[in-house]
Amino acid sequence: MITPVEVKVRITSVGFQTRYKSSMIGVEIDDDGLRKDAKKHFLISVNRKLLPCEPAQGQVWKVRGRSSSRKVNKHGREILESRVSADSMEFVLPYGGEAFIRFVADQREFSGIGERKARKLWNEFGPKIFADIKDGKRERLRGILSEDSITALFKGFERFNALEYSEFFARHGIPQGVMQRIFRKHEGSIKQRIEEDPFRLLSFGLTWSAVDEIARKSFGVSEDSSIRLSAAIEASLLEESGRTGNTVISLDGLRKVLKKKLKTNSLVTQALGQTNFTGSFAASDKGYHPAGSLIMESVIAKRLTKRLYDTPAEPGENLIATEAFESACEEMGMGVGSGRSATEQQVNAVISSDLYYVMALSGGAGTGKTTTLGLITRTLGASGVEVHGIALSGRAAKRMGEATGIKAKTIAKFLRSPPLRPDKRSILVIDEASMLDTPTMYKIVTHVSSDVRLLFVGDVDQLPPIGPGHVLRDIIDSGVIETIQLDVVKRQKGDSAIPSYSRSIRDGVVPQDLSIGQVFFHPVDDADLNSTCIELMRADPESSMIVGATYASVHGGIDGLNLLAQETLNPDAKKWEFEVDGVRKHLKIYVNDPVIFTRNDYDSDVQNGTLGRLVSIEQQPGSYGVVQIDGGERLSVTQALLECVEPAYAISLHKAQGSQFRRVIVPLSPSKLVDRNWLYTAITRSEQELHIVGAESRFRRAIEFDSASSKRQTYLRELLIKEGKLDLAGVS
């Protein structure tokens, strides 16, 4: 029987967490924090959007919702288990002695304070402890806690005290999900800061229209307030940056976006004419910049040009005459008697890597970019240079390691490692650098010393980064950074025709033969797009990957293709079902399905984009199944991994970028994303065999018109030129 329930519980354990749902087990307590009934517990399930902060053991919550109860046997004891579907959950700060002790001892925010010290605090001060914490009376606590523990106690309560503002936020119409983000990033008197400037809510995910309504109705902000007008500019810049990837927006472009927010031309003119800007944006000769983007691009430009005219070692023209270079050629199959030798461009690349602190190596499919990188890393490594390699995706890092012989990391793992400040000569190789956005590049350059050489490797004509900026393009276009451009497609016996085919598309020319060599074009109507892709996959499912543009599209959508592939290629397999905290759950994945992990999980050494196959769904303690990773390693799937695993008969191009597959199927779905850059990048994911499926008119249109990414506006190129000239002026 389902009945309404309102109960105050202390969490005893946190259970299954997904992107949308949170579950926990709790016991009912009284106002002193003591358990009411030892033979009863609550199994609570709640939409995460309703929680102002992450649940944790020891916290106290007031829960309202619907409950059903049953008797269960736990460790030989019969207890009453109430399953609660929560409609609301309100965080409750502790007051009574036991509540305070449990809360402080269990929360990770209060590091260094266990149950013994928490109890000693309560015995010494009682309820006055809350006033002492609020007033910052450190000296009263020094006989019990260390300085670090006192600081942790104050900071922890400062954060949790913010939860008392839930009622204030709710009264002003601020959604619960936004409250959660506010509390997670809480800094000081957040209530006062929002009262002073309600447009600060924009940084917590609310739309302009929602914040504008709250500001005007709940806080009385006038339509021509300088706070509102400055916020409109900031919001416009950030929205355009997120939508287009631009780091700078022209005055005309900004006017158009501002008009949508402020409605009248007079307010737009007034906003742009202000002089008391908040510092959240800046203007230049090229347009308006979000302040963060301009700062990051400026730091990147200064770092890349800092030692532009220095050489990291003695000029290295003789490097190619060393045993190190000869050994590298042997390893790459280019030694004496092999019939292959390094080209002039490849030799120049090796020499330049020893001459310049910053260098770019660029080239399309089939131009020998991977071979050249192998020559560089092996030659420098054998010459005593410490070589480090990073790439954005785990699969790209793995492929880079295999090609170069160095141990490569993902950029995320590299940034979590100690900053690179080596004692010996070092070079950091950044592979698939076309995927670098401005924020990521900023993190990299601030994570390494200026003594470390940087080598950018990538194909500038591939998809631009997901985030704002276009770092590799700007580096090459500036003309300031030494760049070796590999532009000769090396034809070999049995050539698949993919390199020349992709080059034609890159140049905006429709291939004369739509099917040639191992490239096959399948002209089909949208209605037959999905079925044709699955039939092509059926011919060789082990070696094939469908690379799509969108997830939800009816025709060529990744979600629909994965579902159809499961039904067609793996129809009789067992569904992945498991039990978490006594609740039976399942994922829409079956035994023997290919899978992809969509987030980094450092505890399991899994990177975003890791591919594998589900080989077991047998549940063991701490494991909910086994995935065999590409390469053969078997991975136990933890609870954390359950949330980020998806079927992978079809994956997005962004997930595939940086990877290659023996056989690739490309559906031309009816999406604006399918443009020249997208098509070129998708085609170059294939190593041997390529199938393009869809309307010929869509294929031609995608090639003939410039890609949206080619219009991306950035400021790094101009800053590199400016900083490069400054450095040149200082060279004697």
XYZ file of N, CA and C in Angstrom, residues 284-493:
630
model
N 38.213 44.867 -28.560
C 39.470 45.013 -29.296
C 39.138 45.503 -30.696
N 40.166 45.604 -31.534
C 39.931 46.036 -32.904
C 39.133 45.012 -33.704
N 39.036 43.782 -33.201
C 38.319 42.728 -33.931
C 36.889 42.540 -33.433
N 36.583 43.044 -32.231
C 35.233 42.889 -31.705
C 35.232 42.804 -30.196
N 34.249 42.086 -29.687
C 34.076 41.935 -28.237
C 34.460 40.522 -27.817
N 35.086 40.416 -26.656
C 35.584 39.136 -26.156
C 35.016 38.848 -24.773
N 34.593 37.617 -24.489
C 34.424 37.244 -23.084
C 35.786 37.373 -22.401
N 35.816 37.940 -21.220
C 37.101 38.214 -20.569
C 37.934 36.949 -20.415
N 37.278 35.855 -20.053
C 38.014 34.604 -19.858
C 38.709 34.142 -21.122
N 38.015 34.252 -22.263
C 38.609 33.816 -23.529
C 39.814 34.668 -23.890
N 39.709 35.985 -23.706
C 40.816 36.874 -24.062
C 42.029 36.620 -23.172
N 41.784 36.415 -21.897
C 42.890 36.126 -20.973
C 43.588 34.834 -21.368
N 42.799 33.790 -21.653
C 43.402 32.500 -21.998
C 44.181 32.580 -23.310
N 43.614 33.226 -24.321
C 44.328 33.345 -25.592
C 45.605 34.166 -25.431
N 45.567 35.183 -24.573
C 46.763 36.005 -24.345
C 47.863 35.199 -23.668
N 47.489 34.407 -22.675
C 48.479 33.573 -21.978
C 49.080 32.549 -22.941
N 48.235 31.926 -23.768
C 48.722 30.940 -24.741
C 49.717 31.594 -25.700
N 49.368 32.762 -26.224
C 50.243 33.450 -27.186
C 51.585 33.803 -26.550
N 51.567 34.302 -25.325
C 52.818 34.661 -24.636
C 53.683 33.428 -24.406
N 53.049 32.325 -24.017
C 53.818 31.100 -23.748
C 54.421 30.539 -25.031
N 53.673 30.526 -26.116
C 54.168 29.932 -27.358
C 55.251 30.770 -28.010
N 55.267 32.063 -27.718
C 56.275 32.930 -28.335
C 57.400 33.296 -27.365
N 57.316 32.824 -26.139
C 58.286 33.244 -25.119
C 59.721 32.949 -25.538
N 59.952 31.772 -26.119
C 61.315 31.397 -26.510
C 61.376 31.136 -28.012
N 60.639 31.968 -28.730
C 60.468 31.760 -30.169
C 61.796 31.765 -30.919
N 62.726 32.603 -30.487
C 63.967 32.752 -31.238
C 65.159 32.139 -30.499
N 64.860 31.305 -29.490
C 65.905 30.508 -28.845
C 65.952 29.143 -29.513
N 67.059 28.450 -29.348
C 67.139 27.050 -29.776
C 67.376 26.201 -28.537
N 66.653 25.084 -28.395
C 66.776 24.269 -27.199
C 68.096 23.513 -27.109
N 68.829 23.447 -28.200
C 70.127 22.757 -28.196
C 70.966 23.402 -29.295
N 72.145 22.876 -29.519
C 72.940 23.352 -30.645
C 72.169 23.084 -31.940
N 72.238 24.011 -32.904
C 71.516 23.785 -34.166
C 71.739 22.376 -34.688
N 70.618 21.696 -35.052
C 70.687 20.252 -35.249
C 70.654 19.750 -36.660
N 71.212 20.503 -37.649
C 71.233 19.964 -39.006
C 71.956 18.625 -39.071
N 72.912 18.431 -38.174
C 73.687 17.185 -38.193
C 72.960 16.029 -37.517
N 71.773 16.315 -36.979
C 71.034 15.272 -36.281
C 70.722 14.099 -37.206
N 70.473 14.383 -38.483
C 70.096 13.307 -39.406
C 71.292 12.458 -39.815
N 72.477 12.870 -39.383
C 73.668 12.065 -39.691
C 74.085 11.227 -38.495
N 73.275 11.239 -37.449
C 73.628 10.524 -36.228
C 73.098 9.099 -36.249
N 73.641 8.297 -35.337
C 73.137 6.928 -35.165
C 71.683 6.941 -34.715
N 71.298 7.974 -33.950
C 69.921 8.067 -33.469
C 68.942 8.127 -34.638
N 69.252 8.933 -35.648
C 68.363 9.043 -36.799
C 68.367 7.752 -37.612
N 69.543 7.164 -37.804
C 69.627 5.905 -38.549
C 68.825 4.814 -37.852
N 68.927 4.769 -36.511
C 68.178 3.769 -35.743
C 66.677 3.997 -35.876
N 66.254 5.273 -35.847
C 64.834 5.592 -35.996
C 64.318 5.148 -37.358
N 65.124 5.372 -38.400
C 64.723 4.948 -39.745
C 64.565 3.432 -39.818
N 65.490 2.714 -39.184
C 65.402 1.251 -39.169
C 64.096 0.807 -38.509
N 63.788 1.397 -37.345
C 62.572 1.020 -36.618
C 61.312 1.322 -37.419
N 61.331 2.394 -38.226
C 60.165 2.780 -39.008
C 60.140 2.106 -40.381
N 61.040 1.141 -40.609
C 61.071 0.427 -41.883
C 61.577 1.260 -43.028
N 62.480 2.190 -42.730
C 62.995 3.098 -43.760
C 64.522 3.057 -43.806
N 65.094 1.941 -43.357
C 66.536 1.820 -43.328
C 67.123 1.478 -44.684
N 68.450 1.349 -44.714
C 69.157 0.998 -45.941
C 68.673 -0.364 -46.432
N 68.347 -0.445 -47.729
C 67.907 -1.707 -48.304
C 66.425 -1.967 -48.169
N 65.693 -1.070 -47.497
C 64.251 -1.288 -47.289
C 63.423 -0.876 -48.506
N 64.047 -0.089 -49.394
C 63.279 0.404 -50.537
C 62.503 1.665 -50.214
N 62.516 2.076 -48.951
C 61.842 3.301 -48.528
C 62.866 4.207 -47.857
N 62.695 5.483 -48.009
C 63.583 6.425 -47.339
C 62.782 7.652 -46.934
N 63.313 8.379 -45.957
C 62.638 9.582 -45.486
C 62.610 10.636 -46.585
N 61.461 11.308 -46.743
C 61.336 12.378 -47.732
C 62.017 13.645 -47.211
N 62.158 14.603 -48.086
C 62.764 15.876 -47.683
C 61.938 16.547 -46.589
N 60.597 16.488 -46.712
C 59.739 17.080 -45.689
C 59.936 16.392 -44.341
N 60.054 15.066 -44.342
C 60.233 14.331 -43.092
C 61.580 14.640 -42.453
N 62.624 14.752 -43.274
C 63.945 15.122 -42.753
C 63.897 16.513 -42.136
N 63.240 17.447 -42.823
C 63.118 18.802 -42.298
C 62.355 18.824 -40.974
N 61.353 17.955 -40.870
C 60.567 17.884 -39.630
C 61.434 17.427 -38.465
N 62.283 16.429 -38.693
C 63.178 15.944 -37.641
C 64.150 17.046 -37.223
N 64.739 17.736 -38.195
C 65.683 18.823 -37.895
C 64.984 19.940 -37.117
N 63.777 20.333 -37.574
C 63.054 21.435 -36.928
C 62.666 21.099 -35.498
N 62.364 19.821 -35.247
C 61.977 19.432 -33.892
C 63.111 19.625 -32.905
N 64.339 19.688 -33.409
C 65.505 19.894 -32.554
C 65.931 21.357 -32.511
N 65.361 22.168 -33.404
C 65.780 23.571 -33.517
C 64.834 24.543 -32.818
N 63.553 24.160 -32.666
C 62.545 25.114 -32.211
C 61.886 24.647 -30.916
N 61.581 25.630 -30.064
C 60.865 25.319 -28.830
C 59.400 24.994 -29.097
N 58.835 25.570 -30.146
C 57.447 25.288 -30.517
C 57.395 25.011 -32.008
N 56.681 23.950 -32.379
C 56.613 23.555 -33.786
C 55.290 22.845 -34.041
N 54.799 22.956 -35.269
C 53.588 22.246 -35.677
C 53.907 21.326 -36.845
N 53.326 20.139 -36.807
C 53.443 19.166 -37.899
C 52.032 18.849 -38.360
N 51.721 19.206 -39.592
C 50.357 19.060 -40.080
C 50.344 18.301 -41.396
N 49.242 17.599 -41.635
C 49.101 16.861 -42.883
C 47.823 16.052 -42.894
N 47.294 15.809 -44.068
C 46.074 15.037 -44.207
C 46.333 13.547 -44.244
N 45.271 12.797 -44.525
C 45.374 11.336 -44.574
C 46.337 10.909 -45.674
N 47.214 9.962 -45.351
C 48.108 9.383 -46.341
C 49.362 10.180 -46.620
N 49.606 11.266 -45.881
C 50.784 12.101 -46.146
C 51.983 11.706 -45.282
N 51.852 10.682 -44.466
C 52.987 10.206 -43.678
C 53.174 10.909 -42.349
N 52.101 11.462 -41.805
C 52.200 12.207 -40.544
C 52.619 11.300 -39.389
N 52.007 10.120 -39.301
C 52.335 9.187 -38.221
C 53.770 8.692 -38.336
N 54.206 8.390 -39.558
C 55.589 7.955 -39.778
C 56.569 9.051 -39.387
N 56.267 10.279 -39.787
C 57.149 11.404 -39.461
C 57.244 11.599 -37.959
N 56.108 11.495 -37.273
C 56.126 11.636 -35.817
C 56.968 10.537 -35.184
N 56.861 9.323 -35.732
C 57.690 8.227 -35.220
C 59.176 8.503 -35.397
N 59.555 9.059 -36.539
C 60.959 9.421 -36.773
C 61.431 10.471 -35.769
N 60.581 11.479 -35.519
C 60.951 12.565 -34.601
C 61.142 12.034 -33.189
N 60.151 11.307 -32.678
C 60.209 10.878 -31.275
C 61.342 9.881 -31.040
N 61.555 8.984 -31.995
C 62.623 7.995 -31.826
C 64.011 8.646 -31.931
N 64.152 9.595 -32.853
C 65.447 10.266 -32.998
C 65.759 11.113 -31.768
N 64.801 11.908 -31.326
C 65.029 12.755 -30.159
C 65.249 11.914 -28.907
N 64.460 10.850 -28.769
C 64.609 9.989 -27.600
C 65.984 9.363 -27.527
N 66.477 8.887 -28.669
C 67.807 8.267 -28.698
C 68.913 9.307 -28.543
N 68.578 10.595 -28.726
C 69.568 11.671 -28.582
C 69.577 12.256 -27.177
N 68.823 11.648 -26.267
C 68.832 12.107 -24.884
C 67.718 13.055 -24.509
N 66.762 13.269 -25.404
C 65.630 14.144 -25.102
C 64.513 13.303 -24.476
N 63.928 13.816 -23.407
C 62.815 13.134 -22.743
C 61.529 13.474 -23.489
N 60.856 12.456 -24.037
C 59.687 12.685 -24.884
C 58.416 12.310 -24.127
N 57.472 13.236 -24.068
C 56.162 13.005 -23.448
C 55.090 13.150 -24.526
N 54.067 12.318 -24.473
C 52.999 12.382 -25.466
C 51.636 12.476 -24.827
N 50.762 13.322 -25.370
C 49.391 13.442 -24.876
C 48.435 13.580 -26.052
N 47.188 13.181 -25.833
C 46.122 13.338 -26.825
C 44.813 13.465 -26.069
N 43.802 14.023 -26.725
C 42.554 14.307 -26.037
C 41.803 13.039 -25.646
N 41.759 12.045 -26.512
C 41.007 10.822 -26.218
C 41.950 9.687 -25.834
N 41.412 8.737 -25.062
C 42.213 7.594 -24.654
C 42.635 6.739 -25.835
N 41.752 6.585 -26.805
C 42.069 5.762 -27.970
C 43.183 6.406 -28.800
N 43.127 7.754 -28.923
C 44.168 8.458 -29.676
C 45.507 8.368 -28.964
N 45.485 8.449 -27.628
C 46.730 8.331 -26.864
C 47.335 6.944 -27.035
N 46.485 5.934 -27.029
C 46.969 4.559 -27.199
C 47.582 4.375 -28.589
N 46.899 4.900 -29.603
C 47.397 4.775 -30.982
C 48.709 5.531 -31.151
N 48.812 6.662 -30.496
C 50.041 7.452 -30.554
C 51.199 6.683 -29.928
N 50.938 6.040 -28.796
C 51.979 5.248 -28.143
C 52.464 4.113 -29.016
N 51.518 3.441 -29.689
C 51.886 2.333 -30.568
C 52.723 2.809 -31.753
N 52.416 4.016 -32.257
C 53.107 4.518 -33.446
C 54.481 5.091 -33.128
N 54.666 5.603 -31.919
C 55.895 6.326 -31.606
C 56.821 5.593 -30.655
N 56.274 4.604 -29.939
C 57.100 3.901 -28.966
C 57.217 4.611 -27.635
N 56.520 5.760 -27.450
C 56.553 6.457 -26.169
C 55.278 6.151 -25.393
N 55.322 6.378 -24.106
C 54.150 6.161 -23.275
C 53.311 7.435 -23.296
N 52.147 7.377 -23.935
C 51.302 8.559 -24.087
C 50.154 8.530 -23.080
N 49.677 9.707 -22.706
C 48.566 9.857 -21.770
C 47.442 10.649 -22.427
N 46.259 10.543 -21.845
C 45.220 11.490 -22.224
C 45.569 12.845 -21.624
N 45.049 13.909 -22.223
C 45.293 15.247 -21.695
C 44.727 15.363 -20.283
N 43.556 14.759 -20.057
C 42.957 14.823 -18.717
C 43.871 14.193 -17.674
N 44.463 13.045 -18.001
C 45.361 12.378 -17.048
C 46.647 13.182 -16.879
N 47.143 13.760 -17.952
C 48.347 14.589 -17.895
C 48.139 15.777 -16.964
N 46.973 16.415 -17.057
C 46.702 17.588 -16.227
C 46.476 17.222 -14.765
N 46.132 15.964 -14.513
C 45.983 15.507 -13.126
C 47.323 15.069 -12.528
N 48.338 14.935 -13.371
C 49.676 14.563 -12.919
C 50.417 15.814 -12.457
N 51.540 15.653 -11.731
C 52.327 16.826 -11.327
C 52.747 17.638 -12.542
N 52.817 18.967 -12.423
C 53.244 19.820 -13.548
C 54.580 19.355 -14.115
N 54.736 19.518 -15.424
C 55.940 19.052 -16.113
C 57.037 20.107 -15.980
N 57.962 19.861 -15.061
C 59.092 20.754 -14.818
C 60.368 19.916 -14.807
N 60.740 19.319 -15.927
C 61.847 18.358 -15.941
C 63.218 19.026 -15.811
N 64.187 18.234 -15.376
C 65.562 18.725 -15.239
C 66.329 18.604 -16.556
N 65.916 17.684 -17.416
C 66.648 17.440 -18.657
C 65.853 17.978 -19.846
N 66.497 17.988 -21.023
C 65.821 18.437 -22.233
C 64.580 17.587 -22.476
N 63.443 18.269 -22.734
C 62.169 17.556 -22.860
C 61.326 18.156 -23.968
N 60.457 17.321 -24.512
C 59.502 17.778 -25.520
C 58.154 17.144 -25.214
N 57.099 17.936 -25.327
C 55.737 17.455 -25.150
C 55.066 17.414 -26.514
N 54.682 16.210 -26.950
C 54.017 16.023 -28.240
C 52.512 15.978 -28.007
N 51.775 16.855 -28.669
C 50.317 16.910 -28.541
C 49.719 16.412 -29.849
N 49.234 15.178 -29.834
C 48.688 14.572 -31.053
C 47.214 14.939 -31.209
N 46.710 14.822 -32.435
C 45.335 15.202 -32.756
C 45.049 16.607 -32.237
N 45.977 17.518 -32.492
C 45.901 18.873 -31.937
C 44.773 19.697 -32.537
N 44.173 19.248 -33.632
C 43.020 19.969 -34.186
C 41.856 19.964 -33.207
N 41.866 19.036 -32.236
C 40.782 18.924 -31.269
C 40.976 19.838 -30.066
N 42.085 20.570 -30.010
C 42.377 21.428 -28.861
C 41.532 22.694 -28.902
N 40.752 22.935 -27.832
C 40.078 24.223 -27.708
C 40.907 25.145 -26.822
N 40.487 26.379 -26.716
C 41.262 27.376 -25.974
C 41.409 27.036 -24.490
N 40.328 26.656 -23.777
C 40.498 26.335 -22.351
C 41.471 25.185 -22.117
N 41.424 24.145 -22.970
C 42.328 23.005 -22.798
C 43.769 23.419 -23.055
N 44.006 24.208 -24.098
C 45.359 24.657 -24.401
C 45.901 25.531 -23.276
N 45.048 26.357 -22.715
C 45.461 27.208 -21.588
C 45.919 26.346 -20.407
N 45.187 25.306 -20.121
C 45.572 24.418 -19.015
C 46.909 23.735 -19.296
N 47.137 23.367 -20.549
C 48.388 22.680 -20.898
C 49.578 23.619 -20.730
N 49.492 24.839 -21.277
C 50.657 25.727 -21.234
C 50.958 26.210 -19.824
N 49.960 26.214 -18.956
C 50.218 26.596 -17.566
C 50.631 25.401 -16.716
N 50.689 24.229 -17.340
C 51.052 23.002 -16.616
C 52.483 22.564 -16.930
N 53.149 23.277 -17.860
C 54.511 22.910 -18.238
C 55.407 24.142 -18.148
N 56.678 23.933 -17.895
C 57.624 25.051 -17.853
C 57.997 25.472 -19.266
N 58.535 26.680 -19.388
C 58.886 27.193 -20.715
C 60.105 26.484 -21.294
N 60.790 25.674 -20.479
C 61.925 24.905 -20.985
C 61.488 23.679 -21.785
N 60.226 23.302 -21.647
C 59.708 22.129 -22.350
C 59.288 22.527 -23.758
N 59.840 21.848 -24.750
C 59.440 22.102 -26.130
C 58.032 21.564 -26.381
N 57.327 22.176 -27.297
C 55.971 21.749 -27.643
C 55.922 21.402 -29.130
N 55.374 20.240 -29.432
C 55.189 19.810 -30.819
C 53.712 19.486 -31.026
N 53.041 20.274 -31.864
C 51.630 20.069 -32.183
C 51.531 19.230 -33.451
N 50.750 18.154 -33.387
C 50.589 17.269 -34.540
C 49.103 17.135 -34.842
N 48.708 17.401 -36.078
C 47.293 17.253 -36.395
C 46.971 17.659 -37.815
N 45.690 17.512 -38.126
C 45.168 17.840 -39.449
C 44.183 18.980 -39.271
N 44.566 20.162 -39.672
C 43.777 21.357 -39.400
C 42.436 21.354 -40.124
N 42.274 20.491 -41.119
C 41.026 20.453 -41.881
C 39.982 19.527 -41.273
N 40.319 18.875 -40.170
C 39.335 18.032 -39.499
C 38.366 18.896 -38.705
N 37.407 18.236 -38.048
C 36.436 18.959 -37.237
C 37.134 19.874 -36.251
N 36.604 21.066 -36.041
C 37.194 21.947 -35.032
C 36.876 21.427 -33.638
N 37.477 21.996 -32.608
C 37.195 21.542 -31.245
C 35.722 21.738 -30.884
N 35.263 20.973 -29.901
C 33.895 21.153 -29.406
C 33.783 22.492 -28.690
N 34.789 22.828 -27.891
C 34.786 24.079 -27.150
C 35.245 25.247 -27.993
N 35.253 26.459 -27.428
C 35.625 27.660 -28.181
C 37.098 27.680 -28.557
N 37.394 28.321 -29.690
C 38.769 28.433 -30.152
C 39.071 27.493 -31.294
N 40.249 27.712 -31.905
C 40.695 26.866 -33.018
C 42.222 26.918 -32.994
N 42.810 26.324 -31.966
C 44.209 26.544 -31.614
C 45.161 26.158 -32.740
N 45.045 24.942 -33.273
C 45.995 24.493 -34.298
C 45.921 25.360 -35.545
N 44.718 25.691 -35.972
C 44.575 26.548 -37.154
C 45.257 27.891 -36.932
N 45.048 28.482 -35.750
C 45.627 29.796 -35.469
C 47.151 29.741 -35.400
N 47.678 28.661 -34.842
C 49.128 28.497 -34.773
C 49.731 28.468 -36.178
N 49.107 27.698 -37.061
C 49.631 27.564 -38.426
C 49.422 28.848 -39.222
N 48.219 29.444 -39.110
C 47.907 30.628 -39.903
C 48.697 31.856 -39.465
N 49.174 31.869 -38.237
C 49.904 33.045 -37.757
C 51.206 33.247 -38.521
N 51.807 32.160 -39.016
C 53.096 32.251 -39.680
C 54.246 32.505 -38.728
N 53.954 32.560 -37.426
C 54.970 32.838 -36.415
C 55.631 31.549 -35.937
N 54.839 30.480 -35.851
C 55.322 29.205 -35.336
C 55.843 28.351 -36.498
N 57.002 27.757 -36.313
C 57.571 26.863 -37.326
C 56.589 25.734 -37.629
N 56.245 25.573 -38.900
C 55.275 24.554 -39.302
C 55.817 23.739 -40.467
N 55.750 22.437 -40.326
C 56.056 21.526 -41.429
C 54.731 20.973 -41.934
N 54.400 21.319 -43.171
C 53.142 20.887 -43.761
C 53.411 19.727 -44.716
N 52.952 18.517 -44.341
C 53.095 17.347 -45.207
C 51.945 17.373 -46.210
N 52.254 17.432 -47.484
C 51.191 17.600 -48.478
C 51.290 16.625 -49.645
N 52.147 15.612 -49.529
C 52.284 14.630 -50.604
C 51.633 13.327 -50.165
N 50.563 12.933 -50.870
C 49.918 11.654 -50.579
C 50.777 10.543 -51.148
N 51.233 9.659 -50.273
C 52.156 8.596 -50.697
C 51.338 7.379 -51.136
N 51.244 7.192 -52.423
C 50.491 6.056 -52.946
C 51.296 4.771 -52.812
N 50.590 3.712 -52.456
C 51.233 2.416 -52.310
C 50.411 1.367 -53.051
N 51.029 0.219 -53.260
C 50.323 -0.886 -53.906
C 49.125 -1.277 -53.047
